[in-house]
Amino acid sequence: TNNALHDSRVNIIIDDGSQFVRNTKKKYDAIIITVSEPAIAYSLPLYTVEYFRIMSQIVDDGILGVWVPQVGYENTRTVYYSLNQGFPYVYCKEFRKNYCVLFWASKQPLDLNLSENDLALIERIQNDDNYTLNTLDHPILKYRWDKME
């Protein structure tokens, strides 16, 4: 069937994401993070350099997908470079300008069908070295999201 939920290879884990990531010994082909925005305390750790580095070990040969709502360029750049601390290849696709961005991160290049606008955004970010990383000690995304509300 086409229903991924019934595929024996699919594991849906409903748990404290940061706790799960810290404690798991399993390796996964893919992890997709669809949590609330970083301004919410329980989801903030999952957007940090520290957790992206841990997740790079869990999806060693796989892919990490991260959905980030209500982004804007500055936050997109921060998430991109924070992901890049654990993964050498980071891609992003913007949905409805500044509504949300889907990031993919991997240790190998990915063959994705990205639009010219998405490729231009990635190139702009890669040529912009004026960024701040989102870390547990300096959760810049939380501060920025708090200001947006």
XYZ file of C-alpha atoms in Angstrom:
149
model
C 0.000 0.000 0.000
C 0.960 3.652 -0.124
C 0.312 4.185 3.578
C 3.685 4.765 5.264
C 2.175 4.314 8.715
C 1.645 0.620 7.964
C 5.189 0.069 6.687
C 7.112 -2.177 9.111
C 10.219 -0.008 8.640
C 8.471 3.100 9.988
C 8.763 3.918 13.686
C 6.661 6.773 14.965
C 7.972 7.969 18.285
C 5.858 10.258 20.425
C 8.094 11.293 23.259
C 10.112 14.186 24.608
C 12.258 14.663 21.509
C 15.327 16.034 23.239
C 15.247 13.226 25.821
C 14.826 10.587 23.125
C 17.694 11.945 21.011
C 20.052 12.018 24.001
C 19.259 8.450 25.057
C 18.743 6.397 21.908
C 21.398 3.986 20.668
C 19.498 3.126 17.480
C 20.421 4.388 14.018
C 17.733 5.664 11.671
C 17.545 6.175 7.919
C 15.580 9.363 8.473
C 14.385 11.573 11.283
C 11.763 14.215 10.629
C 11.218 16.897 13.236
C 7.815 18.561 13.115
C 7.659 20.268 16.465
C 6.453 23.681 17.489
C 8.468 26.801 16.953
C 11.739 27.253 18.881
C 10.180 29.832 21.208
C 8.325 27.031 22.982
C 10.494 25.667 25.783
C 10.038 21.956 25.095
C 10.955 22.253 21.416
C 13.846 24.709 21.707
C 16.602 22.101 22.320
C 15.769 20.288 19.080
C 16.790 23.363 17.063
C 20.250 23.731 18.640
C 23.752 22.914 17.432
C 24.150 20.420 20.274
C 21.144 18.366 19.210
C 21.886 18.610 15.500
C 25.301 17.098 16.284
C 23.685 14.265 18.251
C 21.165 13.689 15.460
C 23.991 13.488 12.928
C 25.184 10.385 14.803
C 21.700 8.838 14.886
C 21.128 9.326 11.139
C 24.741 8.553 10.290
C 24.091 7.611 6.647
C 20.573 9.004 6.467
C 18.731 12.275 6.349
C 17.339 14.704 8.898
C 14.280 16.763 7.987
C 13.419 19.812 10.077
C 10.246 21.844 9.627
C 10.505 25.382 10.998
C 7.426 27.661 11.096
C 7.309 31.456 10.719
C 10.902 31.829 9.775
C 12.194 34.937 7.981
C 15.670 35.178 6.448
C 17.641 35.784 9.657
C 16.172 32.711 11.361
C 16.500 30.610 8.201
C 20.203 31.496 8.115
C 20.597 30.620 11.827
C 18.906 27.211 11.451
C 20.908 26.509 8.274
C 24.284 27.169 9.922
C 23.265 25.442 13.169
C 22.342 22.317 11.148
C 25.601 22.651 9.244
C 27.538 22.082 12.490
C 26.383 18.438 12.412
C 25.785 17.909 8.706
C 27.993 19.026 5.805
C 25.051 19.149 3.376
C 22.069 21.335 4.247
C 19.224 22.253 1.921
C 16.103 24.302 2.467
C 12.803 24.888 0.754
C 10.706 27.906 1.614
C 6.919 27.592 1.580
C 4.874 30.749 1.167
C 7.500 33.370 1.780
C 8.280 33.565 5.500
C 5.549 31.075 6.440
C 7.717 28.002 6.986
C 10.901 26.366 5.764
C 11.668 22.674 5.406
C 15.334 21.799 5.899
C 17.066 18.585 4.853
C 20.488 17.712 6.255
C 22.777 14.824 5.393
C 26.392 13.705 5.422
C 26.178 13.035 1.680
C 24.920 15.261 -1.139
C 21.217 14.800 -1.833
C 19.566 14.860 -5.238
C 16.593 17.096 -4.485
C 14.288 18.796 -6.931
C 14.683 22.345 -5.628
C 13.282 25.390 -7.385
C 15.441 28.245 -8.650
C 14.180 30.328 -5.718
C 15.237 27.645 -3.226
C 18.677 27.332 -4.838
C 19.048 31.124 -4.768
C 18.136 31.194 -1.068
C 20.717 28.490 -0.287
C 23.376 30.361 -2.272
C 22.525 33.626 -0.481
C 22.874 31.906 2.904
C 26.147 30.200 1.948
C 27.610 33.558 0.894
C 26.486 35.246 4.113
C 28.952 34.740 6.953
C 27.149 37.136 9.296
C 25.251 34.546 11.320
C 24.714 33.432 14.899
C 24.433 29.768 15.871
C 21.500 28.597 17.982
C 22.889 26.793 21.045
C 21.581 25.671 24.406
C 23.642 28.392 26.095
C 22.633 31.061 23.571
C 19.154 30.216 22.207
C 18.998 33.095 19.729
C 15.952 31.637 17.972
C 13.893 31.846 21.164
C 14.755 35.515 21.600
C 13.887 36.297 17.984
C 10.583 34.377 18.036
C 9.591 36.084 21.279
C 10.094 39.459 19.542
C 7.947 38.342 16.577
C 4.904 37.721 18.772
